[in-house]
Structures are given as C-alpha cells and as structure tokens.
XYZ file of C-alpha atoms in Angstrom:
568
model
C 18.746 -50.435 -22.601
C 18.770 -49.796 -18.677
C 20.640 -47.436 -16.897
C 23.249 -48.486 -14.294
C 25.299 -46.608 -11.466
C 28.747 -46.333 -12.003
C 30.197 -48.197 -9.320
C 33.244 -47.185 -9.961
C 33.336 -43.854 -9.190
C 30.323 -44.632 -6.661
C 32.686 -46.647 -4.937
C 35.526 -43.899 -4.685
C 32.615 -41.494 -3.577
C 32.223 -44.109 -0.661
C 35.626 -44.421 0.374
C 35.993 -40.474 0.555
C 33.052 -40.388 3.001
C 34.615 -43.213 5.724
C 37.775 -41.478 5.396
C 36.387 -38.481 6.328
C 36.866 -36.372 3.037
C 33.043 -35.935 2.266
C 30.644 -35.005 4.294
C 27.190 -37.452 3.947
C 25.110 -35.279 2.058
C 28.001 -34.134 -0.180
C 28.163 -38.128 -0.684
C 24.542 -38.211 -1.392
C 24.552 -35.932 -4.326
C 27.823 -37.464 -5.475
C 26.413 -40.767 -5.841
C 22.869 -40.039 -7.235
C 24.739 -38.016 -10.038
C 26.704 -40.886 -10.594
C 23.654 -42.917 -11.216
C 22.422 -44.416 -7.749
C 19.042 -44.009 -6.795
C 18.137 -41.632 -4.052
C 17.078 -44.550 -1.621
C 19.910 -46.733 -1.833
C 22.319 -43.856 -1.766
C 20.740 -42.511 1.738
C 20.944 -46.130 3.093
C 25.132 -46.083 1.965
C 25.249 -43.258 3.502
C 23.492 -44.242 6.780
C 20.746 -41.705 6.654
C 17.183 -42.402 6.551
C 15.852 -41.705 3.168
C 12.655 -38.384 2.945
C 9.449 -40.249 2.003
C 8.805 -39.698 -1.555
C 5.893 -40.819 -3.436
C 5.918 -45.208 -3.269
C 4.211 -45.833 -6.917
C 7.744 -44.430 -8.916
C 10.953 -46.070 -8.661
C 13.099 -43.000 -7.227
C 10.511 -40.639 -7.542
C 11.101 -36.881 -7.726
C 7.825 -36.318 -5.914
C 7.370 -36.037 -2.315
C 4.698 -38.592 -1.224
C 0.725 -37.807 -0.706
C -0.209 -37.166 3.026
C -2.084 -39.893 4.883
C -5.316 -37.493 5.340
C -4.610 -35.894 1.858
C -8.017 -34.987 0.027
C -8.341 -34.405 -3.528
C -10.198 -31.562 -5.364
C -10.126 -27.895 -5.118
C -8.095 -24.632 -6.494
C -4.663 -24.139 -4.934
C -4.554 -19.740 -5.314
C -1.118 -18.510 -5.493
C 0.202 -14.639 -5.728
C 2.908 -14.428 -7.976
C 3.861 -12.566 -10.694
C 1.947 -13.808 -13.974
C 4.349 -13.372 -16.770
C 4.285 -14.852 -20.819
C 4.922 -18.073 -21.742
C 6.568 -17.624 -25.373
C 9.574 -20.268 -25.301
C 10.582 -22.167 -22.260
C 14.064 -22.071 -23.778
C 14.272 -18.312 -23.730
C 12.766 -18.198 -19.728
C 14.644 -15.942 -17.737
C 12.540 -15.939 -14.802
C 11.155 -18.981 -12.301
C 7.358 -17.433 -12.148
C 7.203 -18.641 -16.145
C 8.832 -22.110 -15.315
C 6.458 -22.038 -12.514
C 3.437 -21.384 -14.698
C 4.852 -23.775 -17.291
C 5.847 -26.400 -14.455
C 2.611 -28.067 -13.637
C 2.403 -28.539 -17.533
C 5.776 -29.829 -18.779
C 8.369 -31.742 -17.350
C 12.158 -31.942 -16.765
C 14.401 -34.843 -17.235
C 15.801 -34.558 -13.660
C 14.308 -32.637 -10.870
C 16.844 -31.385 -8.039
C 14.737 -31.139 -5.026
C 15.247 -29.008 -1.877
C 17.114 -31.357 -0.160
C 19.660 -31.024 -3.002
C 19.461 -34.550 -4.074
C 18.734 -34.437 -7.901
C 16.478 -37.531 -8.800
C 15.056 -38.561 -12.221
C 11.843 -37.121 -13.424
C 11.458 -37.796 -16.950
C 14.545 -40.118 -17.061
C 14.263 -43.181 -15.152
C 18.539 -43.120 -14.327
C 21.605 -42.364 -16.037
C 24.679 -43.498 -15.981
C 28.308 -41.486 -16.709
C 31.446 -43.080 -18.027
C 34.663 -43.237 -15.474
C 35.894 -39.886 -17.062
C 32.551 -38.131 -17.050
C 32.602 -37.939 -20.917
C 29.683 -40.193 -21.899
C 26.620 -40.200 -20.153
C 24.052 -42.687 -20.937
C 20.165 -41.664 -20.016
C 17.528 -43.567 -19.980
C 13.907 -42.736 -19.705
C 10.410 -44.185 -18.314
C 8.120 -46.209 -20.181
C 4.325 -45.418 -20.612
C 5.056 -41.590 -21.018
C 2.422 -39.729 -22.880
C 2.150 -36.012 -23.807
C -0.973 -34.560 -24.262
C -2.255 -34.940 -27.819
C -1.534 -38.782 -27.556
C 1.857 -39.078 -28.943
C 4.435 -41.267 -26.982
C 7.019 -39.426 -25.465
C 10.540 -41.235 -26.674
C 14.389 -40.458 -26.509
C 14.329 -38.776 -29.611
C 12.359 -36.015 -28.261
C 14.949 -35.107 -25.553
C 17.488 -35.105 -28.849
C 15.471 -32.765 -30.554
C 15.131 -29.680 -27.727
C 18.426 -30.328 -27.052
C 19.406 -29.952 -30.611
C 17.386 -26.862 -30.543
C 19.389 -24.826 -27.259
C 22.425 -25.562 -28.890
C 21.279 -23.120 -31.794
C 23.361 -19.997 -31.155
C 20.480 -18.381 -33.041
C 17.875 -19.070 -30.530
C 20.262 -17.566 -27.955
C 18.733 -19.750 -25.076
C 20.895 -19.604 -22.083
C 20.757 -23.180 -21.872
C 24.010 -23.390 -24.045
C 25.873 -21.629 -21.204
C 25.514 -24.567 -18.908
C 28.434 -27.188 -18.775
C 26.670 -29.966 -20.465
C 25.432 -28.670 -23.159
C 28.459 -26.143 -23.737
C 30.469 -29.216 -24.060
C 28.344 -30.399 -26.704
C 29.576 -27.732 -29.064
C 32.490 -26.513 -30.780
C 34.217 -23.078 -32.448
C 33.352 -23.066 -35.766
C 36.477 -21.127 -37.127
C 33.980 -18.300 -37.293
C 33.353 -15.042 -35.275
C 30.097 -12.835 -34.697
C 30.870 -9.168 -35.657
C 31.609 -8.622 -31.779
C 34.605 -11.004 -32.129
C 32.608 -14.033 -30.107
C 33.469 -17.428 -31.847
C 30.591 -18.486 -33.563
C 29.942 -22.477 -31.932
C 27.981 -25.581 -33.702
C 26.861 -28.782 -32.384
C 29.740 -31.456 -32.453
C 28.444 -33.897 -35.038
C 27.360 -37.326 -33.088
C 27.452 -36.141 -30.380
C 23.910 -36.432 -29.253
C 22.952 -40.138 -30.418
C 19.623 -42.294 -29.441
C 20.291 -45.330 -28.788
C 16.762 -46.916 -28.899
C 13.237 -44.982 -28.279
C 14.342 -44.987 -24.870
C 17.950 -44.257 -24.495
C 20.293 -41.337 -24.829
C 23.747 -40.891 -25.145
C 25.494 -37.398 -24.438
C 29.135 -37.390 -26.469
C 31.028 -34.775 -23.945
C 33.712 -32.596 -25.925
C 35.403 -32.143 -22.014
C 34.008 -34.445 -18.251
C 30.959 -32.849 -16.501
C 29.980 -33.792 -13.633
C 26.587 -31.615 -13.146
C 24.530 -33.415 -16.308
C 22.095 -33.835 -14.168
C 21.556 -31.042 -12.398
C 22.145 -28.962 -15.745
C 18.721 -30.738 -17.111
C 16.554 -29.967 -14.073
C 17.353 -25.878 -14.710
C 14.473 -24.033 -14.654
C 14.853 -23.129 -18.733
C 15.344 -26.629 -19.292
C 11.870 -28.016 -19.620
C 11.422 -30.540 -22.439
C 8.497 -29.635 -25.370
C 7.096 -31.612 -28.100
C 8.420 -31.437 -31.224
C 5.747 -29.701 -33.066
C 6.294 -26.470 -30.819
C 5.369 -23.091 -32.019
C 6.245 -19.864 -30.518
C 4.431 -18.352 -28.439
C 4.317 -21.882 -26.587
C 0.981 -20.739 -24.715
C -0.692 -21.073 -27.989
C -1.007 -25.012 -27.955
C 0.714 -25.780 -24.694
C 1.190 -29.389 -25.281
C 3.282 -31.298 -22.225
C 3.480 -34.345 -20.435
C 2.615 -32.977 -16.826
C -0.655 -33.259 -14.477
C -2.377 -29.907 -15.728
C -3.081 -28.198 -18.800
C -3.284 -24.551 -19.671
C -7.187 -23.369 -19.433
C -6.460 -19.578 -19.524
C -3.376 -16.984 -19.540
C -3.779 -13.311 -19.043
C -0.144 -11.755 -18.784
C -0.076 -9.513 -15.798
C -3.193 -10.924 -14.529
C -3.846 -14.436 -13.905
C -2.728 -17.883 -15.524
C -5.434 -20.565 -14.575
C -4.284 -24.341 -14.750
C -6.746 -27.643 -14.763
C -6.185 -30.920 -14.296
C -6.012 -33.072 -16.858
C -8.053 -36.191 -17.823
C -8.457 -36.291 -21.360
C -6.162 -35.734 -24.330
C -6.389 -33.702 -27.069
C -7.202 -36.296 -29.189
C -10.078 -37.120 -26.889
C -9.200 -40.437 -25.342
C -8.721 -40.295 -21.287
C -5.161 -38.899 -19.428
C -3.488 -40.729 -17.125
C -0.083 -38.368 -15.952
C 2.832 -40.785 -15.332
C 3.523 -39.191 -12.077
C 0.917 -40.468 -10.308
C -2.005 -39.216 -8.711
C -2.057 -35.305 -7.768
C -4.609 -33.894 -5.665
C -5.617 -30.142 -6.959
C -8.783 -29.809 -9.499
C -7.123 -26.637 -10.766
C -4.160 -24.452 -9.890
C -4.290 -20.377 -10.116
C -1.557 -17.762 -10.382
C -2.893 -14.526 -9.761
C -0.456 -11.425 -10.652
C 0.570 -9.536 -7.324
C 4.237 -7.689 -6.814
C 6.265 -9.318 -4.418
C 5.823 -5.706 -2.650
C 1.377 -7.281 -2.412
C 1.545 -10.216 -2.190
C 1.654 -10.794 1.830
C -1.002 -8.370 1.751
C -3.266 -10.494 -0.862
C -2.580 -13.200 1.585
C -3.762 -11.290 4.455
C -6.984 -10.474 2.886
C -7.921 -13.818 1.719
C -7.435 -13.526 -2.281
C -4.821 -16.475 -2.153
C -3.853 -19.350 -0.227
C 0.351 -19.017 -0.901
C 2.520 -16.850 -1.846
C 5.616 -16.604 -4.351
C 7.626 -15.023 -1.537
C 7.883 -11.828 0.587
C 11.172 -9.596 1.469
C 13.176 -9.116 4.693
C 11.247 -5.407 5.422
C 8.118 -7.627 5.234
C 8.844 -9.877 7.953
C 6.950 -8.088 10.799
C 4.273 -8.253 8.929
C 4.030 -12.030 7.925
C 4.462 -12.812 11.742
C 1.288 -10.876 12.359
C -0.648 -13.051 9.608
C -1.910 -16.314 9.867
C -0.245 -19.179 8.468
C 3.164 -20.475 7.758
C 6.115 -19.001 7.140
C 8.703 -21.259 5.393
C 12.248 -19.721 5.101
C 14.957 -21.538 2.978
C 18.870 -21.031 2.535
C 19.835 -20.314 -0.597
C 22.255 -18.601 -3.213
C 19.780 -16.518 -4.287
C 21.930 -12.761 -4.694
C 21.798 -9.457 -6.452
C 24.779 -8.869 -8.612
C 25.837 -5.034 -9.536
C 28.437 -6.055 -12.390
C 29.525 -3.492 -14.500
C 29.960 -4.087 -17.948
C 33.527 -4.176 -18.593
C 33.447 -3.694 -22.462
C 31.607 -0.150 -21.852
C 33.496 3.093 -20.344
C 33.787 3.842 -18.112
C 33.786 0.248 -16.718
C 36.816 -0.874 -19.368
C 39.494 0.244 -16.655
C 39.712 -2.302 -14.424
C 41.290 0.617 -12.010
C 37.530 2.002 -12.456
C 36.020 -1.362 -11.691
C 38.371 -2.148 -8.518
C 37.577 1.581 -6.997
C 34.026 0.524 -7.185
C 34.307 -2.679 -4.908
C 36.595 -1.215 -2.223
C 34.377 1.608 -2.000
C 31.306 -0.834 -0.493
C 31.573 -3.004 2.538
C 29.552 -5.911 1.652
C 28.939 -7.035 5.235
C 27.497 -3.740 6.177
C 25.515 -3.782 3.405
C 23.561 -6.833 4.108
C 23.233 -6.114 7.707
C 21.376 -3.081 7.057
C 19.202 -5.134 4.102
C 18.354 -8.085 5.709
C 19.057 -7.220 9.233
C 21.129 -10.141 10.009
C 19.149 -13.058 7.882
C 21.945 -12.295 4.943
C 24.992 -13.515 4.146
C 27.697 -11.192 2.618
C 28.814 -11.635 -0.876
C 32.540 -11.989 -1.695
C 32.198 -10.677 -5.361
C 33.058 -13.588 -7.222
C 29.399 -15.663 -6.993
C 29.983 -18.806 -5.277
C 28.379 -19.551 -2.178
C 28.983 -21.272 0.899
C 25.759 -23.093 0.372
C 27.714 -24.619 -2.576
C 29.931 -27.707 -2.163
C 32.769 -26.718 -4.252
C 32.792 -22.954 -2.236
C 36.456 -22.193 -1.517
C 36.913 -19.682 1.134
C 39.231 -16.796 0.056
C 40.767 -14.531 2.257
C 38.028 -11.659 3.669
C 37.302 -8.865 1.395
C 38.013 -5.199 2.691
C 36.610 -2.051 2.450
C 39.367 0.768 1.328
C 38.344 4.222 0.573
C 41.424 5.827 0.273
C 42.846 3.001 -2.317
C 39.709 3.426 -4.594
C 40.353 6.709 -4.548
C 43.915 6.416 -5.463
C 42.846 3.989 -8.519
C 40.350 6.372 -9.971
C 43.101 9.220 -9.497
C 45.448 6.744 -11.722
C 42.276 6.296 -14.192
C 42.045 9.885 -14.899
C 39.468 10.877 -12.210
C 40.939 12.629 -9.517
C 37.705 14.868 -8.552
C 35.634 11.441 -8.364
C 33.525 10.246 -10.920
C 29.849 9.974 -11.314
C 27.584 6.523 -12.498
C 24.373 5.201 -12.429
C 23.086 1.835 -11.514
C 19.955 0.634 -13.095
C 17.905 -1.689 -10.736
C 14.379 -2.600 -11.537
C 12.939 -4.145 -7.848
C 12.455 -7.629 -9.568
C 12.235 -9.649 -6.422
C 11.551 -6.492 -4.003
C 12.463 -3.153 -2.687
C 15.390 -4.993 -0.640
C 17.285 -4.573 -4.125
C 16.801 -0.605 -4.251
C 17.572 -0.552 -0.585
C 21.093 -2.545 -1.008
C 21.837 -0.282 -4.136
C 20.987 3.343 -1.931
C 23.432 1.845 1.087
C 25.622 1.486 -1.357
C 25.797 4.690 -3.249
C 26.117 6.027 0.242
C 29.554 4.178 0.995
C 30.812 4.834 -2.151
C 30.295 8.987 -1.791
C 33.213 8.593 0.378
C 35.797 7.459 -2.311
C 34.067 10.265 -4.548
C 32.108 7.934 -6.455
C 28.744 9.839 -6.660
C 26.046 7.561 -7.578
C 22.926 7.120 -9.160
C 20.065 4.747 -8.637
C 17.759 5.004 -11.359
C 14.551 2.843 -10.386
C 12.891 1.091 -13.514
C 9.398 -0.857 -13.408
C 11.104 -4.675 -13.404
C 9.400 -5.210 -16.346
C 11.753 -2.450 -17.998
C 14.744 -3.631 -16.392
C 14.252 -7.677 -17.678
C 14.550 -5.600 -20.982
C 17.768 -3.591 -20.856
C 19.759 -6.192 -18.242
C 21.916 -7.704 -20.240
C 22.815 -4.482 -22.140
C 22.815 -1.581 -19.359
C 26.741 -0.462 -18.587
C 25.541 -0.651 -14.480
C 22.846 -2.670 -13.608
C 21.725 -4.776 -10.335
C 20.593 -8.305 -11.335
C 19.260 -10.691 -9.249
C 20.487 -13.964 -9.581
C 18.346 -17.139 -8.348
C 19.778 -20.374 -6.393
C 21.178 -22.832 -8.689
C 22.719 -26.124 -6.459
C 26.361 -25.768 -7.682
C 28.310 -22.192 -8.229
C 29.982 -23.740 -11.430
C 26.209 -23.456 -12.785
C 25.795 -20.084 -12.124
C 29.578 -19.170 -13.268
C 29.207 -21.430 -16.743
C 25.930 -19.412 -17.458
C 27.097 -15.216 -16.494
C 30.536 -15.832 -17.080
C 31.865 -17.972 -19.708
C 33.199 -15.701 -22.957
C 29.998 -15.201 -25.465
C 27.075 -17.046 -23.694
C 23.764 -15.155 -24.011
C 23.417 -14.442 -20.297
C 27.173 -12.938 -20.043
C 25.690 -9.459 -18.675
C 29.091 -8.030 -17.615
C 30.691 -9.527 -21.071
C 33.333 -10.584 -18.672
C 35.753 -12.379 -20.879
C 38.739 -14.274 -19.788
C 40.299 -17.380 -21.080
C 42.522 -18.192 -18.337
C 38.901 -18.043 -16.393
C 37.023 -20.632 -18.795
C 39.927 -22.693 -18.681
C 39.808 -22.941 -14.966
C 36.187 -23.164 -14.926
C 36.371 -26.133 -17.395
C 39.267 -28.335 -14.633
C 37.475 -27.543 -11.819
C 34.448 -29.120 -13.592
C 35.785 -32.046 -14.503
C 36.692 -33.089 -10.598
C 34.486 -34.933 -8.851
C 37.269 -34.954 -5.545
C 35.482 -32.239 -3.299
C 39.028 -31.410 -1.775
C 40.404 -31.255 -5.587
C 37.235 -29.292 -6.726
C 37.465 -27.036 -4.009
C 40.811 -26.064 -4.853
C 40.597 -25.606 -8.027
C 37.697 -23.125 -7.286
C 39.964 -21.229 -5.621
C 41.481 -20.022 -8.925
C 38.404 -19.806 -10.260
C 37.157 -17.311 -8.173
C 40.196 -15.439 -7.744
C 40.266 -14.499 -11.179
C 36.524 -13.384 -11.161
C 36.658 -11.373 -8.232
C 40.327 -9.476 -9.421
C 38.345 -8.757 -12.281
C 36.165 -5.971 -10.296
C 33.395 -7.227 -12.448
C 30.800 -6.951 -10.051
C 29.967 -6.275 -6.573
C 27.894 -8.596 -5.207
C 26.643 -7.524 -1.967
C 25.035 -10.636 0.057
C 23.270 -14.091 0.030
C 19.489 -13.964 0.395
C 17.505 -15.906 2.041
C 14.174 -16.486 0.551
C 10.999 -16.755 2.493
C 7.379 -17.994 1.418
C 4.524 -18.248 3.187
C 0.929 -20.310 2.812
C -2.723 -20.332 4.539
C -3.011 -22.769 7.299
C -5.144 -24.762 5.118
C -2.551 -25.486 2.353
C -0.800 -28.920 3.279
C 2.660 -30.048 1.335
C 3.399 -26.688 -0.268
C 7.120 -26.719 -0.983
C 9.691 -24.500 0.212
C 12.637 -25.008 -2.313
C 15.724 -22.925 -2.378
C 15.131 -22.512 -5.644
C 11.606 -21.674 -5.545
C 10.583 -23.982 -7.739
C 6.754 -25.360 -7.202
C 6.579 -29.329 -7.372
C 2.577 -29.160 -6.387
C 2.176 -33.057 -6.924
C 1.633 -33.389 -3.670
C -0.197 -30.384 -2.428
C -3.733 -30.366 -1.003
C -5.696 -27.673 0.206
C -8.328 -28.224 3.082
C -12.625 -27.461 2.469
C-alpha cells in the first residue's frame, strides 16, 4: 500500500493561506502533517524548499556539503547518562546517545516541518481518526532482520502498557489509542487498556492507527524524543545489545563518563551494513560527560569540538572563545508547579498566593538579561501555533496575602522548592529571585539545591519542585504529557476534567483561528488552577569548534549528525 496526502483537508489548508487565515509556515506544517511531502508543500506555499539530502524521497536529513570529507571523531560535551529503555527516557542527552543508533518514524526538524524518517508518508482520514502509515523499503536493523510494520505495532503496543509507565501514553496519539477499563489504581486514576483493533498492519509495510477521538499531531507525537522504535527482541537495560537501524552502533558506555559511537559496516550476523539513510560522514561519534556549568570551558581547552549547550551567565564567555555560537528560539522553560494533591498546595488560595507573589517578567530579565521570554503560567508558548494570548498576568502582593490570610496563614507561611540545576545554574538563579519577591507577601522560601541527578529522582513526587521542561513543536504536546489526569509525567497531579475535555476539542481542530480559540479555554483553566509558576521561555544556545561543519542547532536540541563533518 502507498501513502497519499489528503487533499482534502490539504486543500482547505490552502485556501486558509490565500485568504489570509494562515500564515505560510503555519501552512507548511499543516500540509506535511496531512501527508504532503516537504518539497511540494514549500513550492504551494511559494517558498523555496531547505536543501535536504537528494538520495531520499522527502528526506529528514539535511544534505552533505559540497567540500564535505568523511572520516574522523565528532567530540561532544554533554552529559553521559544510561541507556536502560528508550521508552522510559526522560532526558534528550539519552535520546541523543541513543539517536545515532535508532530511529524515529518521523523526525520534526528545526525548521518545524516534521518529515518522514522511518515512514516513507502517511496519510489521515478527513476527521483525523484513521491514519494510515506507510514505511520505506530496504530497511535493515542491525543483526540482519528486516525492519517491517509489525515492528512499529509492537513498541507501540508496548507504551500503551500502563505498567511500563512510559510517558509516551500521555501524548495525544497514543492516549487515544486507549480506553478506561472500568477499573481504578488505589490512587483513584482509571486504570486504561489498549482499544482492541485499534492498531492493525495492513501488509509488512503499512500501518493503520484506529483513533478513539481526531489528532492532528500523529506525526509529530512519533518523532518525540522517547519515541524511538526498538527491535522486538529488546531487553532492559537496552545498552546491553543495542540493536537499531541507524548509522552507528554502540562500541562503549561509561555512565557519567563517556559513551563512544562507531560507524557501522557490518551486521551482527557478519554480512556488510548499508544504513538506509544514506551516506554519513563521521568514523565515530563521542559524548564525553561535562555539566552544562564545564562544558564551554572543555570547549575552550580543546577536549571537544561541540557542545550540548551553555547558559545565559555564560555568554561573555563563549564570545571570548573561538567558534560558533548558534542560538535557537524555543519553548524550552522551567516549571515550579506545586503539587496540588499535597498540603499545603491542596488550597488553591495557597497555590494562587504563590503566583501573584512573583512577577514573571522581572524574573526573566534578571535570568536571562533580556534573551527570555516571560512565562504566563499555563505552558503554551508564543513559539507555538495554537498560542492564544490571554490578558497580562500581574503581580499582587497584597491579594496573595489576603488569600493565605483566608487559608489559615495570616503570619505568612513557609515552603521549599526543590531544584536540582539540570540544565544550569540559571534555574537556581530564577528560583532565589523568586523567593525574594515572594518574602513580600510573607511567603518565606526555601531553595534546597540537589545534585540533578537527585532531583530526576524525586521530580515527579516532591510537593515543590522546579522542572525544566524541553521544546516540544506544539503546546498541546507538552499539556497532553504534564497535564492530562493520571499520565506518568503528571508532576503537579493536576487533575481536571473540564481541562482534558478542552484539551481533547482543541486537538481535534486543524482551523488555526478555531484552535487558537479553543486554547484559550484551555489555558485559562490551567493557569486559574495556580498549579505552577512558570517563570520564562529560554532560549537555548550551543556552540561548536570552527572546524565542525553542519552541526545542528535544533530548538529541541536534538542531534541529527547525518550530515556533520569535522575538518583534519
């Protein structure tokens, strides 16, 4: 079976645009979702189409440069971290690691166009119910097996196991893939099974998604960074017999040290490896374990060649070094939610004091010293197209104050926030400004600093913690995955049906006007919740050797080294 666009709803995506109701790169991604490949959707939209590499129809790869030459080790300072289940990752640097070795059915690149990778298209019903994917010929993994339809099936059979509590079964399309059992966990949570047929191959080659509501983000759900697909005969810890489908294999893994990748060219079972994706230029690719707080300074001193990224009080310093410094917009954020089953964070009156004690605009002024964005505590940002803009978000001391009187803490009350530096010291700093502000509503609190390894432990369970959340291209992602009632990554346990059904309409709207309003419930209801306080929008910023050529800067930070090269 091939895939085909939906011209249907590629067609209304069209007429939007000339009358002025999309923008042409919120056309773009419209119409590649719907099935269209990347070049032909550029040309309707009268754009020239990014090079990408010419031997893939509608590659995901960005294409080799014309003095490109092959060999050498690409040295990158990043954190090194396990690599046990790439269901169960919970942060980028082991997708990263795991990246060059596996690979994704879609890839959303930083130009926010999500292409196929694994898949060679897809197409969606008219209602968004039914999606049909279909994948490239000639794909091999590894140890020599053929890599077929049925494989997809099976990991996706596997997140949807409420027992493996991969976060994966947050996202829309495979939450819509499930239903309540009748059943409840012993916190109350409905206990949810796959729908039966819902997930049906076709042929060796084709895959058909049964949707229990429409989503539009299919796509983009299967190119999250916890979504790589494994073989079959997986094994935790995956690191153990890493077999994939991708350019490299693992030659050596040394948590907290380094994770050393090498080309491959021959298979497991001995015969020779040719990688579907074409031809990629780097003999080997090491990941060397530096802080984010080092690794400018590893750069500086010549123990790597790029860097995972650097923080806003390091910027002075990477425009003394030499190389290049690649900033990207992004939704990247830290989010201080509170968890509202826990007291004193069941009040809401509690909750609310805390957000109008902290001006969120201050706040990322004084972190980022202008390069932020602030936050508008409900975690969509402008940078996504179905943001709605709400009305400006106040400081008001003397109304927190009043609410805490009301919750029975007239003299103030004291907390502590857990934050464990995961992506730099920016994240204490934010927390310190504000415990400052929010001494003058009485609210006298306390950072405790853990080592980030510590705090990845206790996130999800600590009553105050500061979490940073990465980029993910739409904020119904991001909401589906912290914020739905019961999924694994619900850190706030935020739980409000009148929310999920929101979340769920505003979902199945492809109209960006529609969508947009819709959102605006959707957030509403988040940010009235005084779950969290989420301060500002990051940017992120990365930096490379001037010898490294094609190193991507991706919003998401993902690294798509295909067509990196590194100069003798």
């Amino acid at each position: 079976m091939t895939s085909r666009p939906n011209h249907t709803l590629v067609r209304r995506a069209r007429r939007q645009m000339e009358d002025g109701r999309l923008d042409r790169r919120q056309f773009l991604r419209l119409a590649t979702l719907f099935g269209l490949g990347a070049t032909s959707a550029y040309a309707l939209a009268g754009l020239p189409a990014p090079a990408r590499a010419s031997d893939l129809t509608d590659s995901p790869f960005p294409p080799l440069d014309a003095d490109a030459t092959r060999g050498g080790t690409l040295r990158i300072g990043m954190g090194v971290q396990k690599m046990d289940d790439p269901a169960l990752f919970s942060w980028g640097e082991m997708a990263n690691q795991a990246r060059h070795i596996l690979d994704y059915v879609a890839l959303t690149g930083a130009d926010n166009i999500t292409r196929p990778m694994l898949a060679s298209g897809w197409t969606p019903s008219d209602d968004l119910k039914t999606w049909v994917i279909t994948f490239r010929e000639g794909i091999t993994w590894h140890n020599g097996d053929a890599f077929t339809a049925e494989h997809v099936a099976w990991n996706v059979r596997r997140w949807l196991d409420g027992t493996l509590g991969s976060a994966n079964i947050g996202l829309s399309t495979f939450s819509a893939l499930v239903e309540e059992s009748g059943e409840t966990e012993a916190d109350g949570t409905p206990v949810r099974r796959p729908i039966e047929g819902a997930i049906e191959v076709v042929d060796p080659l084709t895959l058909r998604l049964k949707l229990a509501k429409p989503v539009l983000s299919v796509p983009e759900d299967f190119s999250n960074f916890s979504c790589p697909i494994v073989h079959p005969s997986f094994t935790a810890p995956w690191s153990d017999n890493p077999i994939g489908t991708g350019a490299y294999r693992l030659k050596e893994l040394v948590v907290g040290e380094r994770c050393i990748l090498e080309r491959m060219t021959t298979r497991t079972d001995g015969e020779s490896f040719v990688y579907w994706g074409g031809e990629v230029m780097l003999d080997e690719i090491h990941y060397y374990d530096f802080s984010v707080d080092n690794q400018l300074l590893a750069l500086a001193g010549g123990d790597v060649d790029a860097i995972f990224e650097f923080g806003p009080e390091q910027k002075p310093l990477a425009e003394s070094i030499s190389g290049k410094i690649l900033p990207v917009e992004t939704a990247y954020c830290l989010v201080c939610r509170m968890r509202m089953d826990t007291a004193p964070f069941d009040d809401v009156r509690v909750r609310k004091a805390v957000q109008l004690s902290v001006d969120n605009a201050a706040v990322a002024a004084f972190a980022f010293a202008g390069d932020a964005q602030a936050g508008e505590n409900h975690h969509v940002s402008p940078v996504h197209p179905e943001y709605f803009e709400l009305p400006p978000i106040a400081r008001d001391v003397e109304q927190a104050k009043a609410l805490l009187a009301q919750a029975g803490y007239p003299d103030g009350i004291e907390l502590t926030i857990d934050v464990g530096n995961t992506d730099g010291v920016w994240q204490q700093t934010v927390c310190e400004a504000m415990r400052d502000q929010m001494a003058d509503a009485g609210i006298r609190l306390t950072v405790n600093l853990m080592p980030a390894t510590k705090y990845w432990e206790i996130w999800t369970e600590t009553p105050f913690g500061a979490t940073s959340w990465a980029h993910r291209p739409l904020g119904t992602m991001v909401l589906s995955q912290a914020y739905r009632a019961g999924v694994p990554w619900n850190e706030s346990r935020f739980s409000n049906p009148e929310f999920d059904a929101a979340l769920d309409a505003a979902e199945a709207v492809f109209d960006p006007d529609e969508r947009r309003e819709k959102m605006e419930t959707v957030e509403r209801l988040l940010q009235d919740s005084g779950v969290i306080v989420q301060p500002l929008w990051r940017p992120i910023y990365t930096m490379t050797s001037d010898k490294v050529h094609g190193f991507p800067a991706h919003p998401s930070k993902f690294h798509v080294l295909n067509a990196t090269w590194v100069e003798s």
